[in-house]
Tab-separated table of N, CA and C in Angstrom:
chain	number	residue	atom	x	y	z
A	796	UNK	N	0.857	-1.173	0.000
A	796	UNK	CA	0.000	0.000	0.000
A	796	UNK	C	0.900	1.231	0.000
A	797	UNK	N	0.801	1.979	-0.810
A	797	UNK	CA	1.631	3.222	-0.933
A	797	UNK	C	1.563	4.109	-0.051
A	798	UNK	N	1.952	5.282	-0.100
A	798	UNK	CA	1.820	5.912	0.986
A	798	UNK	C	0.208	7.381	1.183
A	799	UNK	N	0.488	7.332	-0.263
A	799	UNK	CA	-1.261	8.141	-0.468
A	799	UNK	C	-2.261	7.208	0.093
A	800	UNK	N	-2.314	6.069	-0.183
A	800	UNK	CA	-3.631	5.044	0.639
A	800	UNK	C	-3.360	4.575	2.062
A	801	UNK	N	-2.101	4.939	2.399
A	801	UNK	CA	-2.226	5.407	3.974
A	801	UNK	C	-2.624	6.472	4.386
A	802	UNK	N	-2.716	7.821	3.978
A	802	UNK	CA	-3.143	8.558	4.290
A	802	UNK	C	-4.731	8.935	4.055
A	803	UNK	N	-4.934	8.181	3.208
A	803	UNK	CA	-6.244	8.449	2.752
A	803	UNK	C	-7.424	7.162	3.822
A	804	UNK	N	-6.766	6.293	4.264
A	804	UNK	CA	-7.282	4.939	5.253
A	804	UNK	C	-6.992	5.807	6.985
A	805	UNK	N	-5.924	6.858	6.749
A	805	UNK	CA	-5.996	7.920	8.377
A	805	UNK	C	-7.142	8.631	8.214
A	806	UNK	N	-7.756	9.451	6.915
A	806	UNK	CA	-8.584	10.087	6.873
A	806	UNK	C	-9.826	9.387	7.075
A	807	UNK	N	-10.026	8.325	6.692
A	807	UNK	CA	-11.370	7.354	6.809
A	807	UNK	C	-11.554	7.396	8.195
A	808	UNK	N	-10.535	7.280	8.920
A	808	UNK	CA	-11.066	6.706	10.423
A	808	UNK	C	-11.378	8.214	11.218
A	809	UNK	N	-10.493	9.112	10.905
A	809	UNK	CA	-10.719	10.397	11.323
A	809	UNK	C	-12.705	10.779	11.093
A	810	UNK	N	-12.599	10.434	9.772
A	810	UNK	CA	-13.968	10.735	9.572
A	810	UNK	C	-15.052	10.020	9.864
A	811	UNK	N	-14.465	8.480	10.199
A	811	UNK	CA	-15.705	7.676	10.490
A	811	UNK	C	-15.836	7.745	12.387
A	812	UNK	N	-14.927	8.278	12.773
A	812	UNK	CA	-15.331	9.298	14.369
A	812	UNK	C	-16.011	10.258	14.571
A	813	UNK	N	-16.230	11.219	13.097
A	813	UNK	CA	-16.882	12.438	13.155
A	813	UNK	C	-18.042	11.782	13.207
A	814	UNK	N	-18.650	10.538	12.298
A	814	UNK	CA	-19.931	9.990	11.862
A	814	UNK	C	-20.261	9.462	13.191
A	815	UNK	N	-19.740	8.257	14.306
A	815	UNK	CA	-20.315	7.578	14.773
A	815	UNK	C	-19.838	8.164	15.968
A	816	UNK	N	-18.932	8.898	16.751
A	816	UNK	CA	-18.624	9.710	17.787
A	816	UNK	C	-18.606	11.205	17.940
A	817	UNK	N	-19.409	12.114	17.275
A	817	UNK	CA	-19.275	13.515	17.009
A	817	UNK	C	-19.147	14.225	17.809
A	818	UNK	N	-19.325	13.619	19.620
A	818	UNK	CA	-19.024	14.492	20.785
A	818	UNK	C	-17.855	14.331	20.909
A	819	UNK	N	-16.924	13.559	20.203
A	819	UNK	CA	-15.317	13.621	20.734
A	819	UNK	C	-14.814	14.810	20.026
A	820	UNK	N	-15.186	15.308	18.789
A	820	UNK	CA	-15.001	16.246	17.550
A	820	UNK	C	-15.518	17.883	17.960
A	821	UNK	N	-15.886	18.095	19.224
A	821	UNK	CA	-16.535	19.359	19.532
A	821	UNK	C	-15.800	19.042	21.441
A	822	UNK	N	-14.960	19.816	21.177
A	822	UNK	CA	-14.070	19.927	22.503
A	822	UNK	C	-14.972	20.841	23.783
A	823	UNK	N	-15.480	21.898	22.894
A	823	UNK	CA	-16.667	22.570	24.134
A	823	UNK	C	-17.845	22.106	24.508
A	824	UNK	N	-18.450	21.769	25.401
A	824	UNK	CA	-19.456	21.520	26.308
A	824	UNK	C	-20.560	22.380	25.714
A	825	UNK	N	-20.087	23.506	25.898
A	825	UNK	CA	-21.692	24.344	25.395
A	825	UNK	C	-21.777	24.449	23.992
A	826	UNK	N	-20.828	24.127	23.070
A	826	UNK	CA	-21.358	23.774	21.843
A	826	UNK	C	-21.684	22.340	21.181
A	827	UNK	N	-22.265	21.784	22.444
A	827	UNK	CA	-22.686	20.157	21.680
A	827	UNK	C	-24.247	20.407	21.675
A	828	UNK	N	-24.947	21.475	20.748
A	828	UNK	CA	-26.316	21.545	20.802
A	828	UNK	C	-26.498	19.762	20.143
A	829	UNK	N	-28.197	19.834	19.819
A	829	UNK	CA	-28.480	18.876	19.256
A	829	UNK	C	-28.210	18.876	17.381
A	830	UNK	N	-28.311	20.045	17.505
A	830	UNK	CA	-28.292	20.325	15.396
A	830	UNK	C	-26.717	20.342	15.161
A	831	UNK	N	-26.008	20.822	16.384
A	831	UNK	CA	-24.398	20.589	15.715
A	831	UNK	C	-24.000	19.586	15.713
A	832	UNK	N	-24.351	18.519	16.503
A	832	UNK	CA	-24.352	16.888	16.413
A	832	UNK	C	-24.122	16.540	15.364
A	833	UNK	N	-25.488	16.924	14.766
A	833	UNK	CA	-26.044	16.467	13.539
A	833	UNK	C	-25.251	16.801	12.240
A	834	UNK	N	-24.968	17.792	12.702
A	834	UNK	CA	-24.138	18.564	11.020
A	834	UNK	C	-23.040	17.700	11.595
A	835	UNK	N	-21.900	17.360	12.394
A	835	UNK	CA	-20.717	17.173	12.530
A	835	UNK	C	-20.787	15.510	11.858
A	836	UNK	N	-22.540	14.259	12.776
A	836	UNK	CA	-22.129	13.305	12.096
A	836	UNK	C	-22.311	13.725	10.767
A	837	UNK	N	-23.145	14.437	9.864
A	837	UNK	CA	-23.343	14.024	8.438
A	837	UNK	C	-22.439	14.544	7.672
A	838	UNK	N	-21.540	15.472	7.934
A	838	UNK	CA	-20.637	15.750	7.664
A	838	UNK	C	-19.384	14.202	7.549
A	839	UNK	N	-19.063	13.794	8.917
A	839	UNK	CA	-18.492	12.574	8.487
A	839	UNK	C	-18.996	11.699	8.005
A	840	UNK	N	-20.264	11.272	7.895
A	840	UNK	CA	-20.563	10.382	7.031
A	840	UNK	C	-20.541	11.068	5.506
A	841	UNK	N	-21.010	12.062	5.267
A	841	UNK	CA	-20.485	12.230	3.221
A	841	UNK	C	-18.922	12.356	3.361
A	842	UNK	N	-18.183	12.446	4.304
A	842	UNK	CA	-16.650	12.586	3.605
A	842	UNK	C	-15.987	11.029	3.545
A	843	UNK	N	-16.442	10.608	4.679
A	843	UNK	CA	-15.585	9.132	4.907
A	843	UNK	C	-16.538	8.277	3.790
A	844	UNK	N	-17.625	8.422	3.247
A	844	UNK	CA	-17.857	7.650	2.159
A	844	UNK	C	-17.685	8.315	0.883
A	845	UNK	N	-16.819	9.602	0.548
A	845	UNK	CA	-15.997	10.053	-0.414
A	845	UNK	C	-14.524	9.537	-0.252
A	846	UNK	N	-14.100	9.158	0.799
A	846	UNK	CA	-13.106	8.424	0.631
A	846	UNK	C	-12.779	7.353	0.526
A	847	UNK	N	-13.958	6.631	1.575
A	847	UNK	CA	-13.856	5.371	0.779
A	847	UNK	C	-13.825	4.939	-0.661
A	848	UNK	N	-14.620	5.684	-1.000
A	848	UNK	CA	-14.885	5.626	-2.925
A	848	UNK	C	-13.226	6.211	-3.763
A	849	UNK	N	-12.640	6.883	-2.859
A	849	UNK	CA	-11.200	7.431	-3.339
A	849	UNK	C	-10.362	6.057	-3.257
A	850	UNK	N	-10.731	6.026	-2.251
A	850	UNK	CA	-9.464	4.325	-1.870
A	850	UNK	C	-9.916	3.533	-2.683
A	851	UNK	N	-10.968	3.067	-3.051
A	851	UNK	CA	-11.402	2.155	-3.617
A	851	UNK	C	-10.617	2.315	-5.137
A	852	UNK	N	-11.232	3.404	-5.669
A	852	UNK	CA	-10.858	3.767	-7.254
A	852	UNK	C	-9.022	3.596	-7.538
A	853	UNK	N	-8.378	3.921	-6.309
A	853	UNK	CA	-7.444	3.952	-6.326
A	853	UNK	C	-6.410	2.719	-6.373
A	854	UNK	N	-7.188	1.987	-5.126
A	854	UNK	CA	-6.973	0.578	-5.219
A	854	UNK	C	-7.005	-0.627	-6.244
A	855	UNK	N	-7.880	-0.267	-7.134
A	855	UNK	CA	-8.238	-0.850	-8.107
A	855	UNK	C	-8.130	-0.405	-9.684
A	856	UNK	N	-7.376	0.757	-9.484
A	856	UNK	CA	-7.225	1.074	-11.021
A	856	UNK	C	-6.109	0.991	-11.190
């Protein structure tokens, strides 16, 4: 694995924390409303499944 699909497999996990842990991703207390939750997971979920689709294409072409 080269070294771009290591970095791009750091970014997956970075982002698949934003998706399934989004209170670790907001360090302040008084900004964990309920709607910033929300933007922070869906935010990691469209990036970490843009990268997955990067790794993938990459992997395979």
């Amino acid at each position: 694995m080269s070294s771009q699909n290591m970095v791009i497999a750091a970014a997956i996990i970075v982002a698949l924390v934003m998706a399934f842990k989004p209170e670790m991703c907001i360090p302040n207390p008084k900004h964990r409303t309920p709607r910033f939750v929300a933007v922070i997971r869906s935010i990691g979920t469209a990036v970490a499944a843009v990268l997955i689709i990067m790794l993938l294409i990459s992997l395979f072409r």
